[in-house]
CSV table of C-alpha atoms and ligand atoms in Angstrom, one decimal:
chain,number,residue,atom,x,y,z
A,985,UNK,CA,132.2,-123.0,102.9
A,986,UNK,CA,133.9,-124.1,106.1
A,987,UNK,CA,135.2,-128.0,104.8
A,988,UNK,CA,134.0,-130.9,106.2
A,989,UNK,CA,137.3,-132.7,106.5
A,990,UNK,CA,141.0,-130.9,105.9
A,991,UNK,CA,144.5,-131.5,106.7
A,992,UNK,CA,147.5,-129.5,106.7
A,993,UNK,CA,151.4,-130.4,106.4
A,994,UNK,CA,150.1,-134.3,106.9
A,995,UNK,CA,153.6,-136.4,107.4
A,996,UNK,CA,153.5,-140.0,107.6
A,997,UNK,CA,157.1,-142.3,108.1
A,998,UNK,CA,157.2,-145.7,108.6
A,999,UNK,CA,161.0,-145.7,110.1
A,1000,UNK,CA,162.9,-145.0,106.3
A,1001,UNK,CA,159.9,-144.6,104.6
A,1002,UNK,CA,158.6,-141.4,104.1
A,1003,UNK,CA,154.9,-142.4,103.2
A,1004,UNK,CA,153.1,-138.8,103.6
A,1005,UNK,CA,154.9,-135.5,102.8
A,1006,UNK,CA,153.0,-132.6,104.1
A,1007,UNK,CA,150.2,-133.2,102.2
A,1008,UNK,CA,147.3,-130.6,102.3
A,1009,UNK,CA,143.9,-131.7,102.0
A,1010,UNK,CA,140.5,-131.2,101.7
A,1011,UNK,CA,136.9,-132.4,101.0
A,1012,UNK,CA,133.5,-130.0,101.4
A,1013,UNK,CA,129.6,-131.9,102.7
A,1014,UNK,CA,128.5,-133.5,99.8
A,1015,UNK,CA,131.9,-133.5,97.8
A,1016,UNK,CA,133.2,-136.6,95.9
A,1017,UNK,CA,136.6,-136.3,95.9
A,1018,UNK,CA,139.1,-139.1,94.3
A,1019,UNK,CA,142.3,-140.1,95.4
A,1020,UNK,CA,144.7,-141.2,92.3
A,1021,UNK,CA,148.6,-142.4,92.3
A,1022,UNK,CA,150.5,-145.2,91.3
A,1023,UNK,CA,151.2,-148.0,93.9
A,1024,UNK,CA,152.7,-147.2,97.2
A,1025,UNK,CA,152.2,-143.3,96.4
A,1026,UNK,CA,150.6,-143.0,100.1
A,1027,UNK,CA,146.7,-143.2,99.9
A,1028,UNK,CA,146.1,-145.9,101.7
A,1029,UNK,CA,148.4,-144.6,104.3
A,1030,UNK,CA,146.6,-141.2,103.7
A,1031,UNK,CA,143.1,-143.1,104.4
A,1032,UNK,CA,144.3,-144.9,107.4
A,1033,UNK,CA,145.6,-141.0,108.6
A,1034,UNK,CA,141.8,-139.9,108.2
A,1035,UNK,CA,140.3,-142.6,109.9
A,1036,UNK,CA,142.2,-142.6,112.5
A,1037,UNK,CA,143.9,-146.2,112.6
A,1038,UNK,CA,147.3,-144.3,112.4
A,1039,UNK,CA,148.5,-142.0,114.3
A,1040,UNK,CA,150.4,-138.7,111.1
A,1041,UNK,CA,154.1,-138.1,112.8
A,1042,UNK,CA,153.2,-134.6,111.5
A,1043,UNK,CA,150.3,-131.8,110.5
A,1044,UNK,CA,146.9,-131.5,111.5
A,1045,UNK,CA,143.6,-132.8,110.8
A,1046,UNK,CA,140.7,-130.8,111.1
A,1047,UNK,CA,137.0,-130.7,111.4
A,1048,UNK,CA,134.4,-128.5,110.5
A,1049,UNK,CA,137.2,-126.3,110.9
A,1050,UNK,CA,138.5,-127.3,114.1
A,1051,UNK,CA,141.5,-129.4,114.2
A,1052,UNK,CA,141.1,-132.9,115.8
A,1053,UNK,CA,143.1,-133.9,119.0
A,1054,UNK,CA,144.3,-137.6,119.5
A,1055,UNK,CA,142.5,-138.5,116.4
A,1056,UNK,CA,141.4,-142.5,116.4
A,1057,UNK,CA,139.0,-145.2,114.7
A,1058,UNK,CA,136.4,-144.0,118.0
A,1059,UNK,CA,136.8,-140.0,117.4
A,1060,UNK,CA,136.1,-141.1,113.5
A,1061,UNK,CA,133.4,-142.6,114.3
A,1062,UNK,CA,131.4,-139.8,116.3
A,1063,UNK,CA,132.9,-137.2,113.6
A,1064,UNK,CA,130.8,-139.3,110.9
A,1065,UNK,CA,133.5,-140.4,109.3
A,1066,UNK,CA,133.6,-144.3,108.0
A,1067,UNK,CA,135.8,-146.0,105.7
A,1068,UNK,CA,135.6,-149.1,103.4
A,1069,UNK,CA,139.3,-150.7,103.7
A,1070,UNK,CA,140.8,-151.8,101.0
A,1071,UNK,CA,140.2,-155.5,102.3
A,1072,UNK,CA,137.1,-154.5,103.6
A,1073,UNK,CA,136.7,-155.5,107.5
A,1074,UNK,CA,133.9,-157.9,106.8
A,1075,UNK,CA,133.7,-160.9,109.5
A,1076,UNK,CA,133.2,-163.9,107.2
A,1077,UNK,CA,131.4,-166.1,109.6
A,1078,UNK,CA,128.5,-163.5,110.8
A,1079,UNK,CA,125.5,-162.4,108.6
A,1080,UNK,CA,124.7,-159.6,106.4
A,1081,UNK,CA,122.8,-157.8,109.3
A,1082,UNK,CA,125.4,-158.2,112.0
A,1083,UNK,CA,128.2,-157.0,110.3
A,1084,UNK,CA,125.8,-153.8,109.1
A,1085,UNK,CA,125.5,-153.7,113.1
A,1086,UNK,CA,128.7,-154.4,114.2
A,1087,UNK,CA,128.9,-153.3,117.8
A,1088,UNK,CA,126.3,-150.9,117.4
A,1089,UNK,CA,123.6,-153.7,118.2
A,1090,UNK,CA,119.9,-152.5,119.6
A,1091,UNK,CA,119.1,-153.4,122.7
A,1092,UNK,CA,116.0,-153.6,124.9
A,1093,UNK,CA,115.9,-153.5,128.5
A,1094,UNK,CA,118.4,-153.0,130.7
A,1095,UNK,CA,120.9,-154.5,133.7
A,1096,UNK,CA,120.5,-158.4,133.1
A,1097,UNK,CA,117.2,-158.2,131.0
A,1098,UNK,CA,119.2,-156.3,128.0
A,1099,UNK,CA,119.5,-158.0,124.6
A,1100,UNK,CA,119.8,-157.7,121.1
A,1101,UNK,CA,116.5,-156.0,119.5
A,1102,UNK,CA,116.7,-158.5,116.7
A,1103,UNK,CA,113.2,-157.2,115.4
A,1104,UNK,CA,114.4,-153.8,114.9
A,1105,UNK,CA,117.6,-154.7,113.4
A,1106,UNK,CA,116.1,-156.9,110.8
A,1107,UNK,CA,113.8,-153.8,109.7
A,1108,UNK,CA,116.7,-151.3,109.9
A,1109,UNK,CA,118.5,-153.2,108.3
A,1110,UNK,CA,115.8,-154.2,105.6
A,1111,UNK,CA,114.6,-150.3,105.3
A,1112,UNK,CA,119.3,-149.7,104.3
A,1113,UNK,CA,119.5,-152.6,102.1
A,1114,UNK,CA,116.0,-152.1,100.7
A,1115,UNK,CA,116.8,-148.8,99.0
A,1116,UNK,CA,119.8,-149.8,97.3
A,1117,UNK,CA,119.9,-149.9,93.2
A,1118,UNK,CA,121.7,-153.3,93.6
A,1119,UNK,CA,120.6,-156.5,94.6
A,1120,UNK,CA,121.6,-157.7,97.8
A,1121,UNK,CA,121.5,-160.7,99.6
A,1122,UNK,CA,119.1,-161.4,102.3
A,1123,UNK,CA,120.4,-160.0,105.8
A,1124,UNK,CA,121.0,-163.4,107.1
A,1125,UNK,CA,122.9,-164.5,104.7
A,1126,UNK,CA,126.7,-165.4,105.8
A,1127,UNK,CA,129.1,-162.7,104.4
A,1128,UNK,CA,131.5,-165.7,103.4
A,1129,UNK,CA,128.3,-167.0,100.8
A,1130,UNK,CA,128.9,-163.1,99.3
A,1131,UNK,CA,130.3,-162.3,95.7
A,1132,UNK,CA,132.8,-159.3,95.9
A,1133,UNK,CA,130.1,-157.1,94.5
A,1134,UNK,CA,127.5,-158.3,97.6
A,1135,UNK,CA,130.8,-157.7,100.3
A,1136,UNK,CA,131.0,-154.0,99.2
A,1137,UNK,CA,127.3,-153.5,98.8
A,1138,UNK,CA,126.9,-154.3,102.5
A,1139,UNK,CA,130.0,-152.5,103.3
A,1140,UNK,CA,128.5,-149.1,102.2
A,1141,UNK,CA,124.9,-150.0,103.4
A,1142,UNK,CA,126.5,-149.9,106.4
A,1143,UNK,CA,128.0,-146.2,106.1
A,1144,UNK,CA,124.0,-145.7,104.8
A,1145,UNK,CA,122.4,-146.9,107.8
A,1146,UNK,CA,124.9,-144.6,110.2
A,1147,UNK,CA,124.1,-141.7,108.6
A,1148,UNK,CA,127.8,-141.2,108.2
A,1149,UNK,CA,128.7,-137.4,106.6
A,1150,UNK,CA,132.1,-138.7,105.0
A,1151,UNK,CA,132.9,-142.4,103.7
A,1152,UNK,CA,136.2,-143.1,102.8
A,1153,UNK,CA,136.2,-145.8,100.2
A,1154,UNK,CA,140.1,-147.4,99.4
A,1155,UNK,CA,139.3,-149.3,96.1
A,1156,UNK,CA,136.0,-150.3,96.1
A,1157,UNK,CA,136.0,-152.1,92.8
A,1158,UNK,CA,139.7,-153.5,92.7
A,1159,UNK,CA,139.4,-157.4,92.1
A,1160,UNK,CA,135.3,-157.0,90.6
A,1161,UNK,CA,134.3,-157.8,87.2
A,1162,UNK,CA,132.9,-155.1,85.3
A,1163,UNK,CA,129.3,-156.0,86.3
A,1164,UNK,CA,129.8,-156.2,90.0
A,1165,UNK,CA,132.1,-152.7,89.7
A,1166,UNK,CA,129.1,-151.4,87.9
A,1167,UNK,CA,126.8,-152.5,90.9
A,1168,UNK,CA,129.3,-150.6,93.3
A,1169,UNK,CA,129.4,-147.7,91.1
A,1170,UNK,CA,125.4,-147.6,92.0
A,1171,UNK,CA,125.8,-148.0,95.4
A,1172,UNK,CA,128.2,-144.9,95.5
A,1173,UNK,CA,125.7,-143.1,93.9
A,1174,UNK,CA,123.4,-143.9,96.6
A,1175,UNK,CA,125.2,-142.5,99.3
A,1176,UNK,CA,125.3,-139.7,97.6
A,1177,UNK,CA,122.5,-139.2,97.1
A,1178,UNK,CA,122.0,-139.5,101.1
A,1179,UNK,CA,124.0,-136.4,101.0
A,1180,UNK,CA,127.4,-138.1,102.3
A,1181,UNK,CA,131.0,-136.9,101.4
A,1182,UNK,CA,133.0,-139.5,99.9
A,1183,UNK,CA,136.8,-139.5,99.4
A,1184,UNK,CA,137.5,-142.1,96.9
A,1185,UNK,CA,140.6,-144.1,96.0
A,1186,UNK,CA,140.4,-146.2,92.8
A,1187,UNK,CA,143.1,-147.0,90.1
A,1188,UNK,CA,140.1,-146.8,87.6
A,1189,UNK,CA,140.8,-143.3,86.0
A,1190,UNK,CA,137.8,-143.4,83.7
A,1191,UNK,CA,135.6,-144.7,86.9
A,1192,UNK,CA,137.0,-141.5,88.6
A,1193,UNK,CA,136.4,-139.0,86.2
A,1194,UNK,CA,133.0,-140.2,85.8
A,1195,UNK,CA,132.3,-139.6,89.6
A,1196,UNK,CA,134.2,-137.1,91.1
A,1197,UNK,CA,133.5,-133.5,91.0
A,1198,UNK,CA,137.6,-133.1,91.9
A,1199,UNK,CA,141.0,-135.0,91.2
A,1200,UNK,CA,143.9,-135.4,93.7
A,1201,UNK,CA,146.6,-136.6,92.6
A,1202,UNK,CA,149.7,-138.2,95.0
A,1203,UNK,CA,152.7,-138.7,93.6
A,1204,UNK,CA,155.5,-140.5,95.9
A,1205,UNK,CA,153.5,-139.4,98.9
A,1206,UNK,CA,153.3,-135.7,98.5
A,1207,UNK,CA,150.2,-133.9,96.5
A,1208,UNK,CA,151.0,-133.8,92.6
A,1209,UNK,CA,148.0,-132.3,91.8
A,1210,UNK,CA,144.1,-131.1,92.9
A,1211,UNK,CA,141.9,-130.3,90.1
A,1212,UNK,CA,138.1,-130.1,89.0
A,1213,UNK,CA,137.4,-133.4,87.5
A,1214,UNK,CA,135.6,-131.1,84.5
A,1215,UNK,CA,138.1,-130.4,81.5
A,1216,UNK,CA,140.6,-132.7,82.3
A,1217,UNK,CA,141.6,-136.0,80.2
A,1218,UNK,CA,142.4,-139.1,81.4
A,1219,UNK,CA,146.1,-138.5,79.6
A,1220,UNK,CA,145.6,-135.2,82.0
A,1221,UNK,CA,145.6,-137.7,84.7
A,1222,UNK,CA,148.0,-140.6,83.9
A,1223,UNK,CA,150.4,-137.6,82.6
A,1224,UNK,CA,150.2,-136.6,86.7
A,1225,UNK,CA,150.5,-140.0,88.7
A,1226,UNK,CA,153.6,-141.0,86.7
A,1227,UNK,CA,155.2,-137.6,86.8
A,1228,UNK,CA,155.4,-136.4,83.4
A,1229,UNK,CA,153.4,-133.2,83.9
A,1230,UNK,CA,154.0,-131.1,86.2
A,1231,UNK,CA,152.6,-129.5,89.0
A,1232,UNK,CA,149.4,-128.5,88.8
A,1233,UNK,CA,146.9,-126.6,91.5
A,1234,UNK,CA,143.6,-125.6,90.6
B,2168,ATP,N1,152.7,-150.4,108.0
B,2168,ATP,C1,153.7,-150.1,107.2
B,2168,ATP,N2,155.0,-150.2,107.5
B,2168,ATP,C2,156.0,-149.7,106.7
B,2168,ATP,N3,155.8,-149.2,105.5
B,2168,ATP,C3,154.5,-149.0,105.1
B,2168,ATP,C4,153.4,-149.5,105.9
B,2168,ATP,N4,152.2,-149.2,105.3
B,2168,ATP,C5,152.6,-148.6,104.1
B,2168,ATP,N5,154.0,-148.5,104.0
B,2168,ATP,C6,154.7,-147.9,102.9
B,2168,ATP,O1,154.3,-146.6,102.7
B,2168,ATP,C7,154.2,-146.3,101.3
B,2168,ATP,C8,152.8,-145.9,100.9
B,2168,ATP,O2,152.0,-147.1,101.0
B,2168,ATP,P1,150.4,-147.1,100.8
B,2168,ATP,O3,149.8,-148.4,101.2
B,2168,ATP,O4,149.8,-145.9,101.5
B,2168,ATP,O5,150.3,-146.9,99.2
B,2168,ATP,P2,149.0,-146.9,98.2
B,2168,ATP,O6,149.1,-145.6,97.5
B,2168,ATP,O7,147.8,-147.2,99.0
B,2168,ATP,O8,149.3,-148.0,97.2
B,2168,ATP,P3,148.4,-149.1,96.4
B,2168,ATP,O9,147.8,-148.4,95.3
B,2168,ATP,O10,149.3,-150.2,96.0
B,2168,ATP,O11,147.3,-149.6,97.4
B,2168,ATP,C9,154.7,-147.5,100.6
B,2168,ATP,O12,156.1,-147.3,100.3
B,2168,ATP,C10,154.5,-148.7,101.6
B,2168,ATP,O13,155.5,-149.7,101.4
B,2169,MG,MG1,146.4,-148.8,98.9
C-alpha cells in the first residue's frame, strides 16, 4: 500500500535547538497512528512540519507517494490534511457554524450580488454536528460559551464536514476532565469511522493504546520507536519515551 502521508530524514532546528532528527515517518488511509514522548521530544514541531506551518531545514515529505514541494498550511489543505492545534485555532467571538466554515463560506450569486449562503451552511453544518455521538452545542452558539469538550467537538466536526483524508490531532484531551476526554474519544471514533487517517499526539498512554493500531515513539527529537499498538504494555511504552529500553522497530 502506497502511504497516505510519509517523511524521510525530517530535520527541524530552531537556531541551537535541534527539534527533529531525521525522523522517518509514516501513516496508511484509514491508519490511526499515535505520536508519544515526553515534553519537548519534537511532536508538536513534527505536527506543525506536516501541516505545513513550518517550513523542515531537512528531508522530504511525501504524498501518495510523491514528495510535496514548498509544503504550506494551503498545499495541506488541498492534500486533505487538517490538524487540531494543540490550542486549537478557535475564534472565541464567532459561532459554532462559522468557525466550522472558516473561510470556506457558501456563497450565492456572483460579482456584487455574492454572499454568504447562510441557509446551506446551517444544514451543512447541522447534517456534521448532527451525526456526532456527543452533544454539541447549537451552531450559533459563541465558541467562547463552549466547555473544552464542546471546543474540540467542533474542532473535529470541522475536519468531518471537509472530508479531510488525514487529521492531525496535538492533544486533543490535555486540560479535559475524564468525561469531556471521553466525549473526544467518541468524536475520534467518528472520523474514523468517516474513513479519515488520524496521526494522534496525546500524553494519555492508556488513551493511545486503546486507539491506535501503531505506536511512535520520539525521544529527544529523533524516532525511539514504531510499533503495532497490539502486544505492547503501557511499561512497553513509558520504558521507550524516557529511554530505558532501547531501540525498537517493528
Ligand atoms: N518556535 C520555536 N523556537 C525555538 N524553539 C522551539 C520552537 N518550537 C519548539 N521549540 C523547541 O523544540 C523542541 C521540541 O518542541 P515541541 O513543541 O515540538 O515538543 P513537544 O513534543 O510537542 O512537547 P509537549 O509534549 O510539551 O507539547 C523543544 O526543545 C522546544 O523548546
Ligand atoms: Mg506539543
Amino acid at each position: 500500500m502506497t502511504a497516505l502521508l510519509s517523511t524521510t530524514g525530517l530535520e527541524m532546528r530552531y537556531g541551537a535547538v535541534h527539534a527533529l532528527r531525521g525522523v522517518d515517518f509514516e501513516i496508511n488511509p484509514g491508519e490511526l497512528v499515535a505520536l508519544v514522548g515526553d515534553n519537548g521530544a519534537g511532536k508538536s514541531t513534527f505536527v506543525k512540519a506536516l501541516s505545513g506551518v513550518i517550513q523542515p531545514t531537512a528531508g522530504t515529505i511525501s504524498c501518495d507517494g510523491r514528495p510535496v514541494a514548498a509544503h504550506s498550511p494551503a498545499t495541506a489543505r488541498d492534500l486533505g490534511i487538517e490538524t487540531v492545534y494543540q490550542d486549537l485555532g478557535l475564534c472565541e467571538n464567532l459561532t459554532v457554524a462559522e468557525n466550522i466554515y472558516l473561510g470556506r463560506e457558501p456563497t450565492l450569486g456572483w460579482g456584487p450580488w455574492r454572499r454568504v449562503d447562510r441557509r446551506r451552511m446551517a444544514a451543512e453544518v447541522a447534517q456534521a454536528l448532527g451525526g456526532l455521538s456527543v452533544n454539541v452545542p447549537p451552531p450559533d452558539a459563541k465558541v467562547a460559551q463552549l466547555s473544552g469538550g464542546q471546543r474540540q467537538a467542533v474542532a473535529i466536526s470541522r475536519c468531518r464536514l471537509w472530508r479531510r483524508r488525514l487529521v492531525l490531532l496535538d492533544e486533543p484531551t490535555a486540560a479535559l476532565g475524564v468525561q469531556e476526554s471521553e466525549r473526544v474519544v467518541a468524536t475520534i471514533g467518528d472520523l474514523r469511522g468517516d474513513g479519515a487517517a488520524i496521526l494522534l499526539i496525546s500524553h494519555d498512554i492508556p488513551m493511545v493504546m486503546r486507539l491506535a493500531d501503531r505506536i511512535v515513539v520520539l525521544r529527544k527529537g529523533a524516532k525511539a520507536a514504531d510499533l503495532p499498538a497490539d502486544g505492547v504494555t503501557e511499561h512497553d511504552i513509558v520504558a521507550l519515551i524516557t529511554g530505558a529500553k532501547e531501540r525498537h522497530h517493528a
